[in-house]
PDB file of C-alpha atoms in Angstrom:
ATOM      1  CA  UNK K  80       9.851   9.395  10.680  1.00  0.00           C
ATOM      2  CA  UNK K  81       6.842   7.990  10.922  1.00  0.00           C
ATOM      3  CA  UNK K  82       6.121   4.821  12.928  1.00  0.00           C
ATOM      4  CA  UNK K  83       4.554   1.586  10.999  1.00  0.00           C
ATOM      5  CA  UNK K  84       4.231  -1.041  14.284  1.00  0.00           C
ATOM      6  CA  UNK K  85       2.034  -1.198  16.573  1.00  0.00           C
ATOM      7  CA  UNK K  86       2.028  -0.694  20.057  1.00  0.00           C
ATOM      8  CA  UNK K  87       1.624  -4.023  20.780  1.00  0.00           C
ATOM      9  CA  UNK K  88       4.035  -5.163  18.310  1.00  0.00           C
ATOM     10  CA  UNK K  89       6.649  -2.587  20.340  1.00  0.00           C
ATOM     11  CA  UNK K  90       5.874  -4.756  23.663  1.00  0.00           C
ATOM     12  CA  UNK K  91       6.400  -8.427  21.550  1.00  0.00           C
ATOM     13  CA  UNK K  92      10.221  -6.982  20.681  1.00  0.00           C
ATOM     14  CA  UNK K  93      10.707  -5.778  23.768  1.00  0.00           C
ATOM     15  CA  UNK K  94       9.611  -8.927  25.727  1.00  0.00           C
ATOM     16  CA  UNK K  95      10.536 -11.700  23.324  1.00  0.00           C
ATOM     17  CA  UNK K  96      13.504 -10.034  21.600  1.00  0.00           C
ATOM     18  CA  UNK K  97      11.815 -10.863  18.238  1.00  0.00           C
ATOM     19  CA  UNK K  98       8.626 -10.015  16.566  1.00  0.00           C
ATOM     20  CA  UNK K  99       7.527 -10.913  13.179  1.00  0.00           C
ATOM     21  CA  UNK K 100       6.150  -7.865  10.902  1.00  0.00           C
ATOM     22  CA  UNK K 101       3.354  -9.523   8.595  1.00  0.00           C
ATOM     23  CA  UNK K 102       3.111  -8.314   4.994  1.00  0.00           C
ATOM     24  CA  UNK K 103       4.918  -4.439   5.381  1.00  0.00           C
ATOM     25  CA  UNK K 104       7.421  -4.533   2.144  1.00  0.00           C
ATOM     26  CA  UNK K 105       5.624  -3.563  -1.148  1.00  0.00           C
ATOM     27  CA  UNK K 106       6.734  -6.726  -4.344  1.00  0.00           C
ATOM     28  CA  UNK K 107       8.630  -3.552  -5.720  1.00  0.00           C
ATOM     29  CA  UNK K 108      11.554  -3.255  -2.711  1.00  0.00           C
ATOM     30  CA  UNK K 109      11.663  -7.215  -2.698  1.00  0.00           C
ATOM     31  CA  UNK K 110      12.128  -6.879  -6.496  1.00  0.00           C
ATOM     32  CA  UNK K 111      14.332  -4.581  -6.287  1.00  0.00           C
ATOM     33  CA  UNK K 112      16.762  -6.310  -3.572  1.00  0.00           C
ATOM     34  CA  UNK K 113      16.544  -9.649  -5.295  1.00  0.00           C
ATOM     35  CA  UNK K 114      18.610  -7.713  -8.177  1.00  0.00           C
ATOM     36  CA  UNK K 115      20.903  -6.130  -5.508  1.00  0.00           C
ATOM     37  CA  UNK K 116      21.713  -9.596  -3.977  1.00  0.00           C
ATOM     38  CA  UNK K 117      22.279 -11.212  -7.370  1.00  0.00           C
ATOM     39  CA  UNK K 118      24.863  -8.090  -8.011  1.00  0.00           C
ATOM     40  CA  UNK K 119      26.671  -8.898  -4.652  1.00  0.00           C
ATOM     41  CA  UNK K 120      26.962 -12.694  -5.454  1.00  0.00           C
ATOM     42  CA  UNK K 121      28.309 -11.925  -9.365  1.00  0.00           C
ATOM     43  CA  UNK K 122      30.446  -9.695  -7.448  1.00  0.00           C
ATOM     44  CA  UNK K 123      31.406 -10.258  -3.889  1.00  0.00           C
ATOM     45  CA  UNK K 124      33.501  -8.102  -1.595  1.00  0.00           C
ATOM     46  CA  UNK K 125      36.575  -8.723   0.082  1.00  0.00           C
ATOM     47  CA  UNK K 126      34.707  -9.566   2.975  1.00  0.00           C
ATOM     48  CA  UNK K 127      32.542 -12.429   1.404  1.00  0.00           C
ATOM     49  CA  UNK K 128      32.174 -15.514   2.446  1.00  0.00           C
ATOM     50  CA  UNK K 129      31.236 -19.613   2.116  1.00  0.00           C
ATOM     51  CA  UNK K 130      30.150 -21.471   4.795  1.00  0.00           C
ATOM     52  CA  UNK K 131      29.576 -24.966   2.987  1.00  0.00           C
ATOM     53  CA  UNK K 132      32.191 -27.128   3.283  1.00  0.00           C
ATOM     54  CA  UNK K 133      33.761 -28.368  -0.370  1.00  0.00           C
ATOM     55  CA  UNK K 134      31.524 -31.390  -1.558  1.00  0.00           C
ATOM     56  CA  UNK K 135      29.186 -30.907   1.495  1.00  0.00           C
ATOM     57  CA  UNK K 136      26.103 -29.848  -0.902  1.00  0.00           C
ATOM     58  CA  UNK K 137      24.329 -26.821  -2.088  1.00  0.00           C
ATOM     59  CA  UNK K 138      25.658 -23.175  -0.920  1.00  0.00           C
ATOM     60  CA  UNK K 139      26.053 -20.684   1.763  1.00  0.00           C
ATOM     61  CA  UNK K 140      27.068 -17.611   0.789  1.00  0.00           C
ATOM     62  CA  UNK K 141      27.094 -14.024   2.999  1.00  0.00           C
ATOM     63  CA  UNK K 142      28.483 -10.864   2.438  1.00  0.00           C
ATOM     64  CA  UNK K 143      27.745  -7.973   3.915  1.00  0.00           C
ATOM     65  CA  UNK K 144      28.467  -3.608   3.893  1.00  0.00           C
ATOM     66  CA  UNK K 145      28.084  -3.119   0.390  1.00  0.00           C
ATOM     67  CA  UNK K 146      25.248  -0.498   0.611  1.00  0.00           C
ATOM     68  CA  UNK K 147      27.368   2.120  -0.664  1.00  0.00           C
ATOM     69  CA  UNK K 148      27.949   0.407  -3.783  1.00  0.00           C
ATOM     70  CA  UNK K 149      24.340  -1.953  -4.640  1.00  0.00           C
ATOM     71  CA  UNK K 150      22.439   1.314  -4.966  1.00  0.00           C
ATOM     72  CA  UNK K 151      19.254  -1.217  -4.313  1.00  0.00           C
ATOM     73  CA  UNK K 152      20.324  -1.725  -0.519  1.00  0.00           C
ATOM     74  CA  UNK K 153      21.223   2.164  -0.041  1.00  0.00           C
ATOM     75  CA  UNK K 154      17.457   3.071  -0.859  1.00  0.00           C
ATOM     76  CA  UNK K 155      16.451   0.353   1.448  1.00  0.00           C
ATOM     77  CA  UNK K 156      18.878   1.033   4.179  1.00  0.00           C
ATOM     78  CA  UNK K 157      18.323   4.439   4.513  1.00  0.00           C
ATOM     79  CA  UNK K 158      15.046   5.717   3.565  1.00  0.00           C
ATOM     80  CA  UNK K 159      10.879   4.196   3.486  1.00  0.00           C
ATOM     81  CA  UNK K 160       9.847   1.494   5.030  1.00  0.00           C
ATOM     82  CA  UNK K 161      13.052  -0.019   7.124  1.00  0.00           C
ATOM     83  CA  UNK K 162      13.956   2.544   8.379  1.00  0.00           C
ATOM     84  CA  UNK K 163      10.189   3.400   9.458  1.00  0.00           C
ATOM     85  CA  UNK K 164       9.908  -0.234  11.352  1.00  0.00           C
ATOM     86  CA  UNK K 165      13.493   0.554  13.043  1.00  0.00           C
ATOM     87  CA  UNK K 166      12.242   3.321  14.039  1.00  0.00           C
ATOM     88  CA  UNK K 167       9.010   2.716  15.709  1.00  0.00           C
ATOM     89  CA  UNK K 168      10.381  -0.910  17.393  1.00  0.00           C
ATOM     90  CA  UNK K 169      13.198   1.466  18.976  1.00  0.00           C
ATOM     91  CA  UNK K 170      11.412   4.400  19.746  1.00  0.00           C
ATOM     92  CA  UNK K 171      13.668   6.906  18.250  1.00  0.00           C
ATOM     93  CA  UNK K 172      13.008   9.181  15.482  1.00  0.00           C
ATOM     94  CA  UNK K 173      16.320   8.377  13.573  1.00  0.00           C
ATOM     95  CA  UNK K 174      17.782   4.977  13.487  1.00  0.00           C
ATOM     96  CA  UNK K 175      21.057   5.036  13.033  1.00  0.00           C
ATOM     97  CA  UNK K 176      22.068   2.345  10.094  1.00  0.00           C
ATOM     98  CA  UNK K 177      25.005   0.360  11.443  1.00  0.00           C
ATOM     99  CA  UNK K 178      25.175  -2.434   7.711  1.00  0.00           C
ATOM    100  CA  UNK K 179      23.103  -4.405   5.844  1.00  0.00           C
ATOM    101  CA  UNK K 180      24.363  -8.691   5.317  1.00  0.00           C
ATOM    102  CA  UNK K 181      22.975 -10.980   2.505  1.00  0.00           C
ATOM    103  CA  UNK K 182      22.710 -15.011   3.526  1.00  0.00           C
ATOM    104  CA  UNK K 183      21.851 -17.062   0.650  1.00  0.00           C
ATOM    105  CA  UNK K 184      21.161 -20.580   1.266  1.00  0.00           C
ATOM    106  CA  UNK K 185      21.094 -22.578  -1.933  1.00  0.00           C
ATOM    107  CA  UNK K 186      18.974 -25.583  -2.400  1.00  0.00           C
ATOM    108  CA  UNK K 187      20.640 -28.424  -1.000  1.00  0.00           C
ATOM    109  CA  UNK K 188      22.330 -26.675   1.117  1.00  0.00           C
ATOM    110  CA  UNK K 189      23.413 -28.735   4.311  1.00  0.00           C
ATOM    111  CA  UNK K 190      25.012 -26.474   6.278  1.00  0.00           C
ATOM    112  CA  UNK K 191      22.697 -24.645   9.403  1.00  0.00           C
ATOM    113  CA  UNK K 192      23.223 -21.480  10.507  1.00  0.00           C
ATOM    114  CA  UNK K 193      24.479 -22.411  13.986  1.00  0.00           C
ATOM    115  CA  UNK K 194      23.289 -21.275  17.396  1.00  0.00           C
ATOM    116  CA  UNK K 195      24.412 -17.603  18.288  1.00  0.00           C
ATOM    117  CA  UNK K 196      23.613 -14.729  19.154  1.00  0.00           C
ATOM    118  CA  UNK K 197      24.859 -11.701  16.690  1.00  0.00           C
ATOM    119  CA  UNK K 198      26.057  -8.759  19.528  1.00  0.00           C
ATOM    120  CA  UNK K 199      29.399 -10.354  20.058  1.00  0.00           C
ATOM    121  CA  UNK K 200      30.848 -10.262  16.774  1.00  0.00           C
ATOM    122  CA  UNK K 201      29.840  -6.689  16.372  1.00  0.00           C
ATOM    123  CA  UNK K 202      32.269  -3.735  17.956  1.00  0.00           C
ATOM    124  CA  UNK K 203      29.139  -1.960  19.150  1.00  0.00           C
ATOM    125  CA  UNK K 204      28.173  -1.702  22.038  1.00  0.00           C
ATOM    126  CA  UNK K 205      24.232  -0.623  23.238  1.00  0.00           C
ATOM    127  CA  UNK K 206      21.122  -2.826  24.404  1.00  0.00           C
ATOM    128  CA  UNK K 207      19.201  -0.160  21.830  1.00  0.00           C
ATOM    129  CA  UNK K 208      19.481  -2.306  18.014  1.00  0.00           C
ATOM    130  CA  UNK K 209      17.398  -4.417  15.888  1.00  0.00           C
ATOM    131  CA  UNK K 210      17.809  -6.590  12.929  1.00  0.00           C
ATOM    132  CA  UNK K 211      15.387  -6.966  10.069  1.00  0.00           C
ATOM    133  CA  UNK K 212      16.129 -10.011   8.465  1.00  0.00           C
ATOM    134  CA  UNK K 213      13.930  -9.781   5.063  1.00  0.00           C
ATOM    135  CA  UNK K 214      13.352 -12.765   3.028  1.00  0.00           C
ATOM    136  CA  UNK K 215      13.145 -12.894  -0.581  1.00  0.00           C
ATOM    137  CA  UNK K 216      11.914 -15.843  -0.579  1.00  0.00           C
ATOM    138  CA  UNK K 217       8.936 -17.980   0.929  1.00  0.00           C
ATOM    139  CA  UNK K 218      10.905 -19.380   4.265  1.00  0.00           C
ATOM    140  CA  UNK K 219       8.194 -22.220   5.851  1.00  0.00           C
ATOM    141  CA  UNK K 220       8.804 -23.637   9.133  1.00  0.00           C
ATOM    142  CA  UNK K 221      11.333 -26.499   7.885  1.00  0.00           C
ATOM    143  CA  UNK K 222      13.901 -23.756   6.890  1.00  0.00           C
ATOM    144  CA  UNK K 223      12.912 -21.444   8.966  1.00  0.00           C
ATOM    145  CA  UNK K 224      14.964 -18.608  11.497  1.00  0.00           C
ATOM    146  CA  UNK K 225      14.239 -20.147  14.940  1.00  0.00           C
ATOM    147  CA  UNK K 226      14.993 -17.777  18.150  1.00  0.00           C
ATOM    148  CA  UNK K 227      14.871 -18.579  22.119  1.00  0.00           C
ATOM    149  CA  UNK K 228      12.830 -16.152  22.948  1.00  0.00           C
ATOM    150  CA  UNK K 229      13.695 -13.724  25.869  1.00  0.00           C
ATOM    151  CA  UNK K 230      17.429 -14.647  25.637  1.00  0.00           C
ATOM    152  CA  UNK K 231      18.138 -11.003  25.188  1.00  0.00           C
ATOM    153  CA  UNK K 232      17.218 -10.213  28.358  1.00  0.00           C
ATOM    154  CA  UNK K 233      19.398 -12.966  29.937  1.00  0.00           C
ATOM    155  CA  UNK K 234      22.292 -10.766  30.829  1.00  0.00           C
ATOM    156  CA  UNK K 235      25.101 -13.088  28.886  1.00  0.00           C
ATOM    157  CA  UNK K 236      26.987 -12.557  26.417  1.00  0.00           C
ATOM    158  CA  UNK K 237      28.815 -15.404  24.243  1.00  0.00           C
ATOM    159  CA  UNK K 238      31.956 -15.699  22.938  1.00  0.00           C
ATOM    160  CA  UNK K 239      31.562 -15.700  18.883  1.00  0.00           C
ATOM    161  CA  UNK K 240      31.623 -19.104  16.903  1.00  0.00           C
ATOM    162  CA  UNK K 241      32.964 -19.477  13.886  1.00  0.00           C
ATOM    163  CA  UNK K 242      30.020 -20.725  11.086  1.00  0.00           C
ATOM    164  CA  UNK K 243      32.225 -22.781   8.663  1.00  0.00           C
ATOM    165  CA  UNK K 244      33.151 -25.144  12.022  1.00  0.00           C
ATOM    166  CA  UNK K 245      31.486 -23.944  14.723  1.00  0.00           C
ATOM    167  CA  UNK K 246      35.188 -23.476  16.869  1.00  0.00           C
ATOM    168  CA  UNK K 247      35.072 -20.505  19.169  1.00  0.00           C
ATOM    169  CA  UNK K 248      36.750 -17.867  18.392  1.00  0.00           C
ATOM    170  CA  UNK K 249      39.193 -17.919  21.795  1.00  0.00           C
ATOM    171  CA  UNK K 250      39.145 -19.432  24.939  1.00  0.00           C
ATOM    172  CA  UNK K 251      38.260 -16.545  27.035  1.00  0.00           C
ATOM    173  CA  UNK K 252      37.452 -13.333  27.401  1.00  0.00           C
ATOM    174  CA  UNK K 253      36.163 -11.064  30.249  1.00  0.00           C
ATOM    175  CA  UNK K 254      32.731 -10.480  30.070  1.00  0.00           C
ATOM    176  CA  UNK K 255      31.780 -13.395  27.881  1.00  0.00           C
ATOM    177  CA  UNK K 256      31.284 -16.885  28.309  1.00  0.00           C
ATOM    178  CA  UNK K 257      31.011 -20.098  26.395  1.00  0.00           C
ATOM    179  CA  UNK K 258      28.027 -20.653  24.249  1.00  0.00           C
ATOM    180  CA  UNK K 259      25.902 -23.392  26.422  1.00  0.00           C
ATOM    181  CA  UNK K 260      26.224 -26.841  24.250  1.00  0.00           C
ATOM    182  CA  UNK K 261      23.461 -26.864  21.010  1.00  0.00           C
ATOM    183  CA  UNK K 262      21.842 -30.131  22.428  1.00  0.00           C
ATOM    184  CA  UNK K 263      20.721 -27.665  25.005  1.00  0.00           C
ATOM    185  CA  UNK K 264      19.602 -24.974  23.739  1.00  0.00           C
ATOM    186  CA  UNK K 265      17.566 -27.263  21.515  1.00  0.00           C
ATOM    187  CA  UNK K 266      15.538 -28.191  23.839  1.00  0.00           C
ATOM    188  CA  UNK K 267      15.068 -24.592  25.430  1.00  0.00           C
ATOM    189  CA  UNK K 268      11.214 -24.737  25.877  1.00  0.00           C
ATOM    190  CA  UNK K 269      11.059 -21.115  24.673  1.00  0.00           C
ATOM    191  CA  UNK K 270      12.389 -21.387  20.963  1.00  0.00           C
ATOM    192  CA  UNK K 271       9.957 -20.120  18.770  1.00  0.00           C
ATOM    193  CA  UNK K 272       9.819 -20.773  14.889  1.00  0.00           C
ATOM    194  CA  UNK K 273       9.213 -17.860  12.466  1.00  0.00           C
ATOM    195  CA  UNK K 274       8.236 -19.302   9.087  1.00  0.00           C
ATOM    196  CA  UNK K 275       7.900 -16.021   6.951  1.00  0.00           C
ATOM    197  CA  UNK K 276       6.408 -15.046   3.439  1.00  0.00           C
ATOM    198  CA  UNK K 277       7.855 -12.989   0.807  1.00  0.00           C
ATOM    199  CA  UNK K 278       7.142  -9.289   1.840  1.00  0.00           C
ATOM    200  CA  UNK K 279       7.132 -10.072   5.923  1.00  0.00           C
ATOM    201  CA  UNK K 280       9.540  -8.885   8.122  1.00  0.00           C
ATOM    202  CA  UNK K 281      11.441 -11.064  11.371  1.00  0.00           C
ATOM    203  CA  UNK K 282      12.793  -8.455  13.829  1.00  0.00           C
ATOM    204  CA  UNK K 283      15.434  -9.261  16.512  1.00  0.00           C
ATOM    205  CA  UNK K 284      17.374  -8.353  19.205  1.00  0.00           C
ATOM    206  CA  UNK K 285      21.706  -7.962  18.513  1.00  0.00           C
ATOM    207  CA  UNK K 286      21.161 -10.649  21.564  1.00  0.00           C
ATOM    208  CA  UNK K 287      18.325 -12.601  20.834  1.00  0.00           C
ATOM    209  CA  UNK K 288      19.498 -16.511  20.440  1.00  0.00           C
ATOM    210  CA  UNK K 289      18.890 -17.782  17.279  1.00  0.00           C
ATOM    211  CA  UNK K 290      19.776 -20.414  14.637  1.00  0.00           C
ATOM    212  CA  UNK K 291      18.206 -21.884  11.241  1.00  0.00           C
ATOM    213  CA  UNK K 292      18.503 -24.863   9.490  1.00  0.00           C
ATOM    214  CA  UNK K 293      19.703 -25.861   5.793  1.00  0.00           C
ATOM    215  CA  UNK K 294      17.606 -25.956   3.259  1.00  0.00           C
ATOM    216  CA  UNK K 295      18.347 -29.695   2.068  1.00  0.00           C
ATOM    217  CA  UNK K 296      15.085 -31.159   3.188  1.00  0.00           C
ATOM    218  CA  UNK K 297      13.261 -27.948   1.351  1.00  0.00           C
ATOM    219  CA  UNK K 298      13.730 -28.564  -2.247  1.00  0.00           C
ATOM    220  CA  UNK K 299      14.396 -24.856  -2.401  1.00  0.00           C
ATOM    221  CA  UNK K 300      16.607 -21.827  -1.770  1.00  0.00           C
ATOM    222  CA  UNK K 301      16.472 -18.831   0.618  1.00  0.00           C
ATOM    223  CA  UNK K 302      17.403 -15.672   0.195  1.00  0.00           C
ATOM    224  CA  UNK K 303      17.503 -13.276   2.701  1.00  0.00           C
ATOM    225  CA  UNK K 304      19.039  -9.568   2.774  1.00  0.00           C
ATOM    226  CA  UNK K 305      18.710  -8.219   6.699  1.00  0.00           C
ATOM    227  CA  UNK K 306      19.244  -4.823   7.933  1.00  0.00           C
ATOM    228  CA  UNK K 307      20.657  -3.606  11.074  1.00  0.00           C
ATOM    229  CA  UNK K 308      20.033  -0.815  13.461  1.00  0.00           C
ATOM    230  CA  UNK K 309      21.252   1.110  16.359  1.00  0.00           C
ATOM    231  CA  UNK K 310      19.299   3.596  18.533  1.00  0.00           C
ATOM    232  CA  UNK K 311      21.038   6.597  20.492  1.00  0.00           C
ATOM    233  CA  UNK K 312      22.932   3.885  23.066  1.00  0.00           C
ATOM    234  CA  UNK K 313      24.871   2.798  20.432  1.00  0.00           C
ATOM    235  CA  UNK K 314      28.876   3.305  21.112  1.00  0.00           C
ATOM    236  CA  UNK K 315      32.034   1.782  19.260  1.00  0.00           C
ATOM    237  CA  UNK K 316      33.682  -1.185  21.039  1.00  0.00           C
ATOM    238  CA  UNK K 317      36.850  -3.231  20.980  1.00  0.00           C
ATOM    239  CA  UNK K 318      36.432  -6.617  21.256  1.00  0.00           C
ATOM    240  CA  UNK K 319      39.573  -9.163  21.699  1.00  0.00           C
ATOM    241  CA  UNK K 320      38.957 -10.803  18.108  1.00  0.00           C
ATOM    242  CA  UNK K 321      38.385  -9.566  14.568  1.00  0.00           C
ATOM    243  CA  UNK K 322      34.856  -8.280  14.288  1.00  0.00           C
ATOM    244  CA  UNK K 323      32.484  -9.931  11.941  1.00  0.00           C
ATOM    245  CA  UNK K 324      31.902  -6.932   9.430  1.00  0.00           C
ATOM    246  CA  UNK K 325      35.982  -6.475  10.806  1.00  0.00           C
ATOM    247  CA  UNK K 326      35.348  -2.972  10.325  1.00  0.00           C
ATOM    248  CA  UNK K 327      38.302  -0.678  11.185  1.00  0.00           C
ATOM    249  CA  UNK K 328      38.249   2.213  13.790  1.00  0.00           C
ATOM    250  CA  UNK K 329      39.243   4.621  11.798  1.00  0.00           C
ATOM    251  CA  UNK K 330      40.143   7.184  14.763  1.00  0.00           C
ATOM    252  CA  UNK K 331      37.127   5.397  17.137  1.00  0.00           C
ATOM    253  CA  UNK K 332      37.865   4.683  20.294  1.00  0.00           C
ATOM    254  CA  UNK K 333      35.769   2.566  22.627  1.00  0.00           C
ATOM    255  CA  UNK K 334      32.754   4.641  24.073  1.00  0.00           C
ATOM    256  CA  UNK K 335      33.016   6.646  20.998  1.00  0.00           C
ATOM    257  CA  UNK K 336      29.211   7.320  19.188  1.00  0.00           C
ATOM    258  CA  UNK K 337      29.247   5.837  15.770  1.00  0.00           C
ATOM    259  CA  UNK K 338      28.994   9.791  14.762  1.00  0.00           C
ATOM    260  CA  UNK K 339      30.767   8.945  10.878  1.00  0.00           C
ATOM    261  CA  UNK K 340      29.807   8.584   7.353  1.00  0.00           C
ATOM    262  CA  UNK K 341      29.851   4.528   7.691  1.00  0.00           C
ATOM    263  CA  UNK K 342      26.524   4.366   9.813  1.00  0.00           C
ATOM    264  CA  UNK K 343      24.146   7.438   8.940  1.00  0.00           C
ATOM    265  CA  UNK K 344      21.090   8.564  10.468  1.00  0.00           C
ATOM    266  CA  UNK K 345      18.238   7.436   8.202  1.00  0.00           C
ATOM    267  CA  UNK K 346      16.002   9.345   6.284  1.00  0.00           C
TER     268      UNK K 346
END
């Protein structure tokens, strides 16, 4: 597969933990996953959600693994130009797809996406991953995905939070700790703001820090479809909570490569 980022782009992701990827998806794919997201929201899956509380304003919806039935994310997922950036940020020549999660903001929408960082809720384990969150619509700086840069690299991991209250998930748990309070990381002086256009890429680390606001101040939506992928680290975990997607083992144990039909090798 060939690689689409640049060396120096390589060395941004792997210091930072996030990179943006200017202009790389053609109107045709963001066409094309607009109608997949509009197919997912007619038609949610079991594992949908809504994040805004009754009467609170606007909407925030997210669902996620439904590649194998919104034929639009398949292509996306598994073959062009995805898979192409996955694999040149990871340096492997076949990313493996682990699942693709829509996160529509409607206008009005109060509700933030709250401090966290996304490795935790996963049962995957591997410091080899990316996300590439893809916006289908312009996201400016009011709105837009804001990350603490280097916070992949701090060697902590955080016990999950829920979104619709921002509760953890348990007390405690070995090898994770509570998420330092948001006044504080607000005022981490290496957050880092990633407005984004309609065809750019944000890529980040499964531990990269990050939040986003709501989009009540915007006067607009934002739509945003983003794809996730694990190099050859990548082993099946347990965690001591339901998994956010909760997807079953199926036969996996821990340490177990995610060698099954659920998370292919790309194209």
């Amino acid at each position: 597969m060939q690689q689409q980022v640049t060396q120096e782009q390589v060395q941004l992701y792997e210091r930072d933990g996030v990179v943006v990827l200017r202009n790389v998806l053609p109107r045709e794919l963001i066409e094309e996953l607009a109608i997949g997201v509009r197919a997912n929201m007619d038609a949610p899956s079991k594992w949908a959600n809504e994040y805004a509380p009754s009467g609170s304003g606007g909407r925030f919806f997210d669902d996620y693994v439904n590649w194998q039935t919104i034929p639009a994310f398949r292509s996306a997922a598994l073959s062009g130009v995805l898979p192409g950036l996955a694999a040149g940020l990871l340096g492997v020549a076949q990313p493996r797809f682990f699942h693709e999660h829509v996160l529509v903001k409607e206008p009005g929408t109060v509700t933030p996406t709250p401090w966290h960082h996304d490795d935790p809720y996963y049962g995957v384990d591997g410091v080899d991953n990316v996300s590439l969150w893809v916006p289908l619509d312009p996201v400016p700086e009011l709105i837009a995905l804001r990350c603490i840069r280097g916070s992949h690299r701090w060697g902590k991991r955080y016990i999950p939070r829920k979104f619709v209250n921002q509760e953890a998930y348990i007390t405690n748990a070995q090898g994770f700790e509570h998420l330092p309070a948001p006044e504080l990381l607000e005022n981490d002086p290496k957050i880092s703001i990633f407005p984004a256009e309609v065809g750019d890429v944000v890529a980040f680390h499964f531990r990269t820090l990050h939040s986003a606001p709501g989009t009540e101040r915007h006067g607009g939506g934002r739509r945003v479809v983003s794809f996730r992928y694990v190099g050859d680290d990548a082993r099946w975990a347990q965690r001591p909570w339901t998994t956010s997607p909760p997807f079953p083992a199926n036969g996996l144990t821990p340490g177990d490569e995610l060698d099954e039909a659920r998370f292919p090798f790309t194209n």
